[in-house]
mmCIF file of C-alpha atoms and ligand atoms in Angstrom:
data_model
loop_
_atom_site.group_PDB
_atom_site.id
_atom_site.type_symbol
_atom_site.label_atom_id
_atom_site.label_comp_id
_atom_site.label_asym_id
_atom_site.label_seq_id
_atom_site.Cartn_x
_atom_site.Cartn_y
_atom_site.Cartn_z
ATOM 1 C CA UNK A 292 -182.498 153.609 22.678
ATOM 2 C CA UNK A 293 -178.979 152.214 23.298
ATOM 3 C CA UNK A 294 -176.980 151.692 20.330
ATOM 4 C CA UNK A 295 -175.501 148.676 19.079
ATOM 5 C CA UNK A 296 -172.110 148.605 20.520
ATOM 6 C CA UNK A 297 -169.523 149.987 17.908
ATOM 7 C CA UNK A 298 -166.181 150.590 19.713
ATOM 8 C CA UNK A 299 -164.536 147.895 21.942
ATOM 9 C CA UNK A 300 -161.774 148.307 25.178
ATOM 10 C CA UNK A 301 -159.525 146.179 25.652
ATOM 11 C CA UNK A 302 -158.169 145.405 29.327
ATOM 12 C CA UNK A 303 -155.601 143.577 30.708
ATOM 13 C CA UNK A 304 -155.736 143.221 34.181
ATOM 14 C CA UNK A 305 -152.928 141.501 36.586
ATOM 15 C CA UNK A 306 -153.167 140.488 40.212
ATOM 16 C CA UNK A 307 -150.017 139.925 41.777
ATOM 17 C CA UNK A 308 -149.804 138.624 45.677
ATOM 18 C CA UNK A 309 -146.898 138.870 47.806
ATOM 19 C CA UNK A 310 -147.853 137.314 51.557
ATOM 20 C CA UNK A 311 -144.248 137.014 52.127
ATOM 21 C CA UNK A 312 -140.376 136.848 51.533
ATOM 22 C CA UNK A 313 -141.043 133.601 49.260
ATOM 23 C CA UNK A 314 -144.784 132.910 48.187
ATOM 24 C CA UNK A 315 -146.182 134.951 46.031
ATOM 25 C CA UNK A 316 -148.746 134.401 43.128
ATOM 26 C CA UNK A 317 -149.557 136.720 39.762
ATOM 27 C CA UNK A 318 -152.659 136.228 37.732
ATOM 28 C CA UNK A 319 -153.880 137.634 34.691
ATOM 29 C CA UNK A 320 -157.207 137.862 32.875
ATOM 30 C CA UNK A 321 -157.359 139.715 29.307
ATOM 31 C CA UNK A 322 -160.919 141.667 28.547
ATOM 32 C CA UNK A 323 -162.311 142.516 25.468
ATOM 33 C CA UNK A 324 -165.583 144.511 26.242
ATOM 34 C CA UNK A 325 -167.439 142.145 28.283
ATOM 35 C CA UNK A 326 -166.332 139.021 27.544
ATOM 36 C CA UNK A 327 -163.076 137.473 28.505
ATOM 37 C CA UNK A 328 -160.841 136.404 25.926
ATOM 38 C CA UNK A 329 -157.882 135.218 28.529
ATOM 39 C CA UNK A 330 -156.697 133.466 31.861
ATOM 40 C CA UNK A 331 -153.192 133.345 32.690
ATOM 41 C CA UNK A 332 -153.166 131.395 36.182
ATOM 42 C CA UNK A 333 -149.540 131.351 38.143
ATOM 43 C CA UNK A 334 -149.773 127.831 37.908
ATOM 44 C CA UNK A 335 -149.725 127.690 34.165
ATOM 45 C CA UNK A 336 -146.869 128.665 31.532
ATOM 46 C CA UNK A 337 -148.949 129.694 28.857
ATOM 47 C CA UNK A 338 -151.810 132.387 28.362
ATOM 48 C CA UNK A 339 -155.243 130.143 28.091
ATOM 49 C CA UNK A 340 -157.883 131.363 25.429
ATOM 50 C CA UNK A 341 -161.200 131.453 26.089
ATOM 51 C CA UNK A 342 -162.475 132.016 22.897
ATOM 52 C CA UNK A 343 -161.708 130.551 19.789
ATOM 53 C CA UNK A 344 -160.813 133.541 18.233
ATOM 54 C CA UNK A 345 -158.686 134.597 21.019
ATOM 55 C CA UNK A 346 -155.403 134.806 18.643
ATOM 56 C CA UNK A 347 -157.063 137.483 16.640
ATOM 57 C CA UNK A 348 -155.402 137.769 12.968
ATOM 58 C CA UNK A 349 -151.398 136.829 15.116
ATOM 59 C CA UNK A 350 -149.666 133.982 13.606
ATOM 60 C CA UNK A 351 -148.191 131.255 15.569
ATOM 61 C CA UNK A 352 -144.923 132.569 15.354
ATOM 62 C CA UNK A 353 -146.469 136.381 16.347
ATOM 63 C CA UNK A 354 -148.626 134.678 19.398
ATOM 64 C CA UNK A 355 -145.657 132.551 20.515
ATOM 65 C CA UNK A 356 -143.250 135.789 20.830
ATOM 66 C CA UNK A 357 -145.822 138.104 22.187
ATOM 67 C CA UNK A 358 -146.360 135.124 24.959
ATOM 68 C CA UNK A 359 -142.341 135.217 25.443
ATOM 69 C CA UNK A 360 -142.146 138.649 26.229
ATOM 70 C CA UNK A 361 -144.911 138.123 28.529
ATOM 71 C CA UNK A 362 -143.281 134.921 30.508
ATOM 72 C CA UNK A 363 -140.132 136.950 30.659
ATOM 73 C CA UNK A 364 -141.946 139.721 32.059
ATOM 74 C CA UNK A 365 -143.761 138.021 34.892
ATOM 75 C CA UNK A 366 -140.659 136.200 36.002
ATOM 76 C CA UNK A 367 -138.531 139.213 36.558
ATOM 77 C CA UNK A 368 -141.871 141.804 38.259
ATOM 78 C CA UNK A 369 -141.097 139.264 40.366
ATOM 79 C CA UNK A 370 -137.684 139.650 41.194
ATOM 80 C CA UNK A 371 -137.932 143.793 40.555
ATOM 81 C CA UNK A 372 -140.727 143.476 43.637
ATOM 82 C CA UNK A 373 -138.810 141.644 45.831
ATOM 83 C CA UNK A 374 -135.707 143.623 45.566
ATOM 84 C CA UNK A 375 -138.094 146.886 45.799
ATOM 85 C CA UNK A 376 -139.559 145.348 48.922
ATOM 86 C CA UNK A 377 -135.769 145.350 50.456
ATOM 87 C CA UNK A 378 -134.717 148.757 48.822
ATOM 88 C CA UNK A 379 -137.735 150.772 50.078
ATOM 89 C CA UNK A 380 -138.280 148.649 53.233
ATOM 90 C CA UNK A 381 -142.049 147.919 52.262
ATOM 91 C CA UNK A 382 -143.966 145.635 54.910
ATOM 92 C CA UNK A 383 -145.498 142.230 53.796
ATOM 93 C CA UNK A 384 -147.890 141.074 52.787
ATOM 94 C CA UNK A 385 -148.653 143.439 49.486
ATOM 95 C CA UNK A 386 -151.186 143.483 46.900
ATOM 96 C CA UNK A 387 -150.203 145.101 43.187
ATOM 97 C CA UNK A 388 -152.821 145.245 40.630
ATOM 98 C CA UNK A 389 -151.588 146.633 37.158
ATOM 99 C CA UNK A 390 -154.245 147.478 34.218
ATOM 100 C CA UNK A 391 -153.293 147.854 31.069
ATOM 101 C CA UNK A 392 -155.917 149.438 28.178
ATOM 102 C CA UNK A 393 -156.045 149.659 24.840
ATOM 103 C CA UNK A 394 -159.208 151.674 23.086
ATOM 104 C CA UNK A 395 -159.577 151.742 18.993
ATOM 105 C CA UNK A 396 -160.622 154.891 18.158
ATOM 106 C CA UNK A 397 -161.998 156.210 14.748
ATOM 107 C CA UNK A 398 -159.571 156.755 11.660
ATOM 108 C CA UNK A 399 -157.940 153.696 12.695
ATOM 109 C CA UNK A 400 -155.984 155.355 16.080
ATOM 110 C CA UNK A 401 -156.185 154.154 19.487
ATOM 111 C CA UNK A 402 -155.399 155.071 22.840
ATOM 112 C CA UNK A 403 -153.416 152.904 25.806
ATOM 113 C CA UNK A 404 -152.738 153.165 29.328
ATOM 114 C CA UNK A 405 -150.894 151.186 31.892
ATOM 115 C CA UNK A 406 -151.393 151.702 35.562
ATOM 116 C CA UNK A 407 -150.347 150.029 38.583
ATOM 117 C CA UNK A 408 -151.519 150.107 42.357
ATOM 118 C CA UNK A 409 -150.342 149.277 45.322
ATOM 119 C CA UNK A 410 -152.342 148.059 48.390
ATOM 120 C CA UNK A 411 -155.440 148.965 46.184
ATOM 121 C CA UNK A 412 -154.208 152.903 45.445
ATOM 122 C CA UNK A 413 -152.521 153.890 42.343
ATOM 123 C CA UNK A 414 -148.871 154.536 42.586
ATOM 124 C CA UNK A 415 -147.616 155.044 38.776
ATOM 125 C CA UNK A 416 -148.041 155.037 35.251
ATOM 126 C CA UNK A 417 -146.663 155.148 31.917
ATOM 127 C CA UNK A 418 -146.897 157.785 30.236
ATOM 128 C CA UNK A 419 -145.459 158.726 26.615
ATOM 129 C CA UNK A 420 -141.812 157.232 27.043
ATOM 130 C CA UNK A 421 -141.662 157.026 30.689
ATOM 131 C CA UNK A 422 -143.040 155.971 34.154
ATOM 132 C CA UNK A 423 -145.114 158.597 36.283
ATOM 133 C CA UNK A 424 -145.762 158.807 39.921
ATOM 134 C CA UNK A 425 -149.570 159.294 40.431
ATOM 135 C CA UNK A 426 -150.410 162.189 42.030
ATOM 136 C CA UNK A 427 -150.628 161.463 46.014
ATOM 137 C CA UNK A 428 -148.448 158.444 45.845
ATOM 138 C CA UNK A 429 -146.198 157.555 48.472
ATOM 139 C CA UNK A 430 -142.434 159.578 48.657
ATOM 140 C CA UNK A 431 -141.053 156.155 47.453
ATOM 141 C CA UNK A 432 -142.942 155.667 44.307
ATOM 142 C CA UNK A 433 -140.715 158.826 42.906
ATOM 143 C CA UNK A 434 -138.075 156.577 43.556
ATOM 144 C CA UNK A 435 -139.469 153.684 42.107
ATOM 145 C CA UNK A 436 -139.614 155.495 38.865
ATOM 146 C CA UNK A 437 -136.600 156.716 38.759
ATOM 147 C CA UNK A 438 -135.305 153.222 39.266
ATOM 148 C CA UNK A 439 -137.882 151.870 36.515
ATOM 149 C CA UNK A 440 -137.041 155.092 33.921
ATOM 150 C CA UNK A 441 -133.214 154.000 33.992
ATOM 151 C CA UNK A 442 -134.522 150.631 31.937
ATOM 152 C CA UNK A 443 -134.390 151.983 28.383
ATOM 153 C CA UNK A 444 -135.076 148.712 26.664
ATOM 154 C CA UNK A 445 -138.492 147.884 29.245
ATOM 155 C CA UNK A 446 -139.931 151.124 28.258
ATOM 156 C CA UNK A 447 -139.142 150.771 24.536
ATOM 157 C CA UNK A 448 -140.813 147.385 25.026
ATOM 158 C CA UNK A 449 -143.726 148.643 27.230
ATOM 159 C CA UNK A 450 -144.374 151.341 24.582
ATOM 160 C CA UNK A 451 -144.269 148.977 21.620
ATOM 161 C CA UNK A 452 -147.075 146.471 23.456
ATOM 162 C CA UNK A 453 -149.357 149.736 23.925
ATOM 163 C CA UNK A 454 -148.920 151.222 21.298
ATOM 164 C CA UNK A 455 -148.181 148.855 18.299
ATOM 165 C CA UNK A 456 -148.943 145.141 19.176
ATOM 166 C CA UNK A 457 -152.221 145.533 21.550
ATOM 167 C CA UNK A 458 -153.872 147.898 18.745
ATOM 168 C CA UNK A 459 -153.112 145.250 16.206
ATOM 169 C CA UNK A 460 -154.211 142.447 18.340
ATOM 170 C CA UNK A 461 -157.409 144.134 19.239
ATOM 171 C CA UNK A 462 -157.865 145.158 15.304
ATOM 172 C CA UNK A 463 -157.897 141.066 14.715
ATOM 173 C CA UNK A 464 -159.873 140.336 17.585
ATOM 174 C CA UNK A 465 -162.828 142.462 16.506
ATOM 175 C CA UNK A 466 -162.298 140.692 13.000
ATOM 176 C CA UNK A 467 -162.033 137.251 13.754
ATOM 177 C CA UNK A 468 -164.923 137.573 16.975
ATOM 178 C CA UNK A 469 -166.977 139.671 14.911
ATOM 179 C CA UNK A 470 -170.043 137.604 14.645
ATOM 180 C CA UNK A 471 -169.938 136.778 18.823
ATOM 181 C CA UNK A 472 -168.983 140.522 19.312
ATOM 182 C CA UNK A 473 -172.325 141.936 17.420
ATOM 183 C CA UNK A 474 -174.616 139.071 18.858
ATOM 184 C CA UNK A 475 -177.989 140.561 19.626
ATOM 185 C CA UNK A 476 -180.218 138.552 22.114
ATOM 186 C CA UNK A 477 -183.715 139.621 22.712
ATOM 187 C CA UNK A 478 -184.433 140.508 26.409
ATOM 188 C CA UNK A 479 -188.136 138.494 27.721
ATOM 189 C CA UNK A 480 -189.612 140.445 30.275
ATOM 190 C CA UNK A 481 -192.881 140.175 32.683
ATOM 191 C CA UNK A 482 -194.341 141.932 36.157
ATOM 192 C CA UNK A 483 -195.052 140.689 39.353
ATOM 193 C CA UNK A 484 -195.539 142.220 42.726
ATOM 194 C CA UNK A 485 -192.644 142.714 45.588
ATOM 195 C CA UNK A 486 -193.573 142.908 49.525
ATOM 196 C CA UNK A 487 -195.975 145.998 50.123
ATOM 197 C CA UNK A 488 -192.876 148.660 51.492
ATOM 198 C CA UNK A 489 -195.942 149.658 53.702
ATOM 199 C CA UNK A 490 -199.754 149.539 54.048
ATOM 200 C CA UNK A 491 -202.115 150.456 51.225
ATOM 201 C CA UNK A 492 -198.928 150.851 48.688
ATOM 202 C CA UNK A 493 -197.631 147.947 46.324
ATOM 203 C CA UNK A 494 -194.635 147.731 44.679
ATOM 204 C CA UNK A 495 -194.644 146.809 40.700
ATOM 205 C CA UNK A 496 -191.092 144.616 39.893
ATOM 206 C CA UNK A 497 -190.952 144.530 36.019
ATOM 207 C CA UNK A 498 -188.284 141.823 35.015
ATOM 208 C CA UNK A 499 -185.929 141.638 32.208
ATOM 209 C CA UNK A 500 -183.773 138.818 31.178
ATOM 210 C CA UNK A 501 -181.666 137.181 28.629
ATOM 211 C CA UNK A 502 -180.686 140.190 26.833
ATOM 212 C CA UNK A 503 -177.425 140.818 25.398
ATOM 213 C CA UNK A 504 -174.823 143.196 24.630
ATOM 214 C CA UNK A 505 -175.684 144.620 28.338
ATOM 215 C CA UNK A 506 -176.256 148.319 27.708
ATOM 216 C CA UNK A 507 -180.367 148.372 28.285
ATOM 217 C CA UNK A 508 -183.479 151.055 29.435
ATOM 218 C CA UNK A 509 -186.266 149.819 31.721
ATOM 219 C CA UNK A 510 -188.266 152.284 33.179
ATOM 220 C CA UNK A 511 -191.782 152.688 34.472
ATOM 221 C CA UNK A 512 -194.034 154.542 32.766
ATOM 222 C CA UNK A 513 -197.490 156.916 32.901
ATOM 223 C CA UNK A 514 -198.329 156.636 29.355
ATOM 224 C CA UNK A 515 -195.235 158.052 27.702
ATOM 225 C CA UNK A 516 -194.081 160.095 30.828
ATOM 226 C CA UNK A 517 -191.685 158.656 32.983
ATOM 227 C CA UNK A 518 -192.401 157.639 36.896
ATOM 228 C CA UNK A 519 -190.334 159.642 39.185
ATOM 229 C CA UNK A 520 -189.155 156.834 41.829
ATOM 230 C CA UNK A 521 -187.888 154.507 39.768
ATOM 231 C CA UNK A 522 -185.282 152.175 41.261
ATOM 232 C CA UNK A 523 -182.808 150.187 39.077
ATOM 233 C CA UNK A 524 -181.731 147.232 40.189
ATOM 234 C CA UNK A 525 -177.831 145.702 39.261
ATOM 235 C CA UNK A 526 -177.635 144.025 35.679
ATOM 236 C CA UNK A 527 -176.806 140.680 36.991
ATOM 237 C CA UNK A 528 -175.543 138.104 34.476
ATOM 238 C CA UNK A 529 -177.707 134.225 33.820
ATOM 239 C CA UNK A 530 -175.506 131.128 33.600
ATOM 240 C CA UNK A 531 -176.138 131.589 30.262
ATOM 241 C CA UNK A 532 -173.996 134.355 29.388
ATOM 242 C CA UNK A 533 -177.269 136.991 28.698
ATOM 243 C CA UNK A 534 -178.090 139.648 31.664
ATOM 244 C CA UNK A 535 -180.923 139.713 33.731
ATOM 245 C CA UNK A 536 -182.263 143.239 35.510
ATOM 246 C CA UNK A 537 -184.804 144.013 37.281
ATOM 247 C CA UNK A 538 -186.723 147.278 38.226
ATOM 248 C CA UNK A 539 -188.969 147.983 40.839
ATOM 249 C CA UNK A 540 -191.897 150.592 41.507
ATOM 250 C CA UNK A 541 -193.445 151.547 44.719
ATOM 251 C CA UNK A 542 -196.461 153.363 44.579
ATOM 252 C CA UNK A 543 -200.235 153.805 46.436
ATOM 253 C CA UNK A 544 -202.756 150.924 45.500
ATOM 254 C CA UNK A 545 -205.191 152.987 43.603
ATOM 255 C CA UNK A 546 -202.299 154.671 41.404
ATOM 256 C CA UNK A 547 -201.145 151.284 39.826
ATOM 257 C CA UNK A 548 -203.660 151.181 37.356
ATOM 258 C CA UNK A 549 -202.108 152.710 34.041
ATOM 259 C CA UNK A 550 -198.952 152.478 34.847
ATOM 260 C CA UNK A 551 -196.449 150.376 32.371
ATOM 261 C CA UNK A 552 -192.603 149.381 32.066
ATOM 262 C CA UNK A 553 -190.981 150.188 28.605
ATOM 263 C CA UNK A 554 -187.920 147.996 28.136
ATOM 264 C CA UNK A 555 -185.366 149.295 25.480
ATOM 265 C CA UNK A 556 -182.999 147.071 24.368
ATOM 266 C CA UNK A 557 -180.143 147.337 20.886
ATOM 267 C CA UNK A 558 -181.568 143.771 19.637
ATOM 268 C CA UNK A 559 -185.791 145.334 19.992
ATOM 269 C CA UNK A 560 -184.517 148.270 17.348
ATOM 270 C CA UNK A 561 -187.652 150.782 17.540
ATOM 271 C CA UNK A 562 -190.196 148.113 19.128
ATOM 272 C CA UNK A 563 -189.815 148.622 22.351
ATOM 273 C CA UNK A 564 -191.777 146.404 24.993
ATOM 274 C CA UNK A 565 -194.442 147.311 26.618
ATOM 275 C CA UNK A 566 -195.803 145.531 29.863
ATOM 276 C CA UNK A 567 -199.070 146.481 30.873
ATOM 277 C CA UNK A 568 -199.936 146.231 34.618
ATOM 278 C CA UNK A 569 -203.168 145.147 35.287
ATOM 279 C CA UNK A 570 -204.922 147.273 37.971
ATOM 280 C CA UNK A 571 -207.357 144.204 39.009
ATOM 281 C CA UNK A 572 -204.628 141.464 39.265
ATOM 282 C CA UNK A 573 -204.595 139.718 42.403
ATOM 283 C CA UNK A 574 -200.970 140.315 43.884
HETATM 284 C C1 J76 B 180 -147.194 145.035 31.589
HETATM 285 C C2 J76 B 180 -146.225 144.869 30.454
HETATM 286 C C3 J76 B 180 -144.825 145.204 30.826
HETATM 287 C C4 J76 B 180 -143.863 144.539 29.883
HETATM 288 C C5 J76 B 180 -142.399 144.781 30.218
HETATM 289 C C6 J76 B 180 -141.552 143.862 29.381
HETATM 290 C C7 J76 B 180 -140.076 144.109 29.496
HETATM 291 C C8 J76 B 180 -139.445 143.256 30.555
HETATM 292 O O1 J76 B 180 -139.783 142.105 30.740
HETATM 293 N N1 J76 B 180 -138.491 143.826 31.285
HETATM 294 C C9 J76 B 180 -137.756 143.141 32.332
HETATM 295 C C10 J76 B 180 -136.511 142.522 31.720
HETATM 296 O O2 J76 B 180 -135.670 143.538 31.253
HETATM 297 C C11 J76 B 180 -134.410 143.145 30.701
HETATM 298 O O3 J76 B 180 -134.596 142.418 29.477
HETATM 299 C C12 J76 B 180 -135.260 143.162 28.434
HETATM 300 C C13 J76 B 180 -135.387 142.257 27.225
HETATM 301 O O4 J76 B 180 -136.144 141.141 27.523
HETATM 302 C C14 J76 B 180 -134.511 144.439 28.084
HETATM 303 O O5 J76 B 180 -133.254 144.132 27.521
HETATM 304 C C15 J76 B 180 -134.325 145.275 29.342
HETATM 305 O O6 J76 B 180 -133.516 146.419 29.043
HETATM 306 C C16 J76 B 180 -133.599 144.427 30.415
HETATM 307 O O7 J76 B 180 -133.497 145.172 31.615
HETATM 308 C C17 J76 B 180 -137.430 144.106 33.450
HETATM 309 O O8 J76 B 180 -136.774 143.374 34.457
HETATM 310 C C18 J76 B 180 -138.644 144.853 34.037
HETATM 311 O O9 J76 B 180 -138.207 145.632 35.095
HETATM 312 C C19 J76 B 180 -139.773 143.911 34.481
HETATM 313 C C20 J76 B 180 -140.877 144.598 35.295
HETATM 314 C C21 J76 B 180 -141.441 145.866 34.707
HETATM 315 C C22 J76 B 180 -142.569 146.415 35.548
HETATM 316 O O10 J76 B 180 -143.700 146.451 35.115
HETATM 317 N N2 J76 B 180 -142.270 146.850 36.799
HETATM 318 C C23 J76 B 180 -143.137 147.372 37.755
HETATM 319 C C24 J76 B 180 -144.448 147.788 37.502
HETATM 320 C C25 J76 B 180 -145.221 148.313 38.502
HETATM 321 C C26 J76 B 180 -142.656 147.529 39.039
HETATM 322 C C27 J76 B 180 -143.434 148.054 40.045
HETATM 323 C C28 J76 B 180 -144.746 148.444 39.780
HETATM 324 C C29 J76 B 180 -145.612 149.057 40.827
HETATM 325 C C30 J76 B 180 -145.692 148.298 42.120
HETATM 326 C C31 J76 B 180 -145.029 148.992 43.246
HETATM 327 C C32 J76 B 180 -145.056 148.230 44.534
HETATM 328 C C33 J76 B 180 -143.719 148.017 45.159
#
């Protein structure tokens, strides 16, 4: 059954918009697993937290130069993109989306990326101590990181954020949102019937909902063997902030009876539910 969830990403994600010479927009949204911790909006000077244990274990004084490095940052991508735009005679408008990762991994390392794309296909990286064309990137984006790999002090701070201050913030963060990061939410579930796909067959729809972390089983059953056919539906998320799934069967009439769905879920531990369906409902 799926564990409980023991090791955390973090991900950074920026969406920067250039329509033309003079409007552009960057926004940025900070992940920790599945919840959001952060929303930096164009329109806003600061980094808002969505949690209130977004500052992890970071002082005031820690936060308040991380966020300076950050503002200083955004302001002169800017600037760089513009004057790349002239340099490499890109066309308008252009999309670049940058991630940025951080994974803890056990006896206390980790392991960070940074990756940016442009017009939705990756065009670099950073990698050890330097910037990287991706493989089947446009001629220019060699020249790009030549350009970029000239900056000593960006990649000595680029390398320091990966590799010393996102570990650390991402150490606190599990800390401080440990309770909200373990949460366990039981997952209800009951059956009803879809549309017949055609005459003479039925199709069973077992639903799941409120469950939390996300990671979940649901599968349709013949005693303990599982039905070939099976189709899983998208976890979608409730208002909430638990997931909802559902999981759908089709089969002939007279095979329905004695058939089950088994939900397995981290916050059930070994009792797994068990839906019955009921050869003689009325559907
Ligand atoms: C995602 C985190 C990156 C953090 C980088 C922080 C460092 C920084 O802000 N550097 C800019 C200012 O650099 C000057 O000041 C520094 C001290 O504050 C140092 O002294 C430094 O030596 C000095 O030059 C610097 O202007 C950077 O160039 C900002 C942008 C870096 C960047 O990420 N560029 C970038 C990334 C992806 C450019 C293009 C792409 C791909 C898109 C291609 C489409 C055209």
């Amino acid at each position: 059954s799926p564990e409980p969830q023991t090791s955390y990403s973090f991900r950074g994600l920026q969406i920067s918009s250039f329509a033309n010479r003079s409007w552009t927009r960057t926004d940025v949204l900070g992940w920790l697993g599945e919840l959001q911790l952060y929303t930096w909006r164009n329109e806003s000077d600061t980094v808002g937290f969505l949690k209130p244990w977004s500052q992890g274990t970071f002082s005031e004084q820690q936060w308040e130069q991380l966020q300076h490095t950050l503002q200083v940052y955004r302001r002169s991508f800017t600037r760089d993109i513009w004057e790349f735009v002239k340099m490499l005679h890109l066309d308008y408008p252009l999309e670049i989306q940058i991630s940025l990762g951080c994974d803890l991994l056990p006896r206390n390392t980790s392991e960070s990326f940074l990756r940016a794309a442009f017009q939705g296909k990756d065009v670099l990286s950073f990698q050890g101590m330097s910037w990287v064309p991706a493989p089947d990137a446009p001629p220019w984006s060699q020249e790009l990181c030549k350009k970029l790999n000239q900056d000593q002090g960006t990649k000595e701070t680029v390398h320091w954020l990966l590799h010393d201050v996102w570990p650390e913030l991402v150490r606190g963060l599990l800390q401080m949102g440990k309770s909200e990061l373990e949460k366990q939410v039981k997952p209800e579930a009951w059956l009803s019937s879809g549309p017949p796909p055609r005459p003479g067959h039925l199709r069973l729809v077992c639903h799941v909902s409120g469950f939390y972390p996300k990671p979940v089983r649901v599968t349709w059953v013949r005693g303990e063997q599982e039905e070939p056919g099976t189709q899983q539906g998208d976890v979608m998320p409730n208002a909430d902030s638990t997931w909802y799934l559902r999981v759908t069967l089709d089969v002939e009439a007279a095979e329905a009876a004695g058939l089950s769905c088994r939900v397995k879920h981290s916050s059930l531990g070994d009792q797994d539910i068990i839906l019955y369906w009921d050869g003689n409902r009325v559907s």
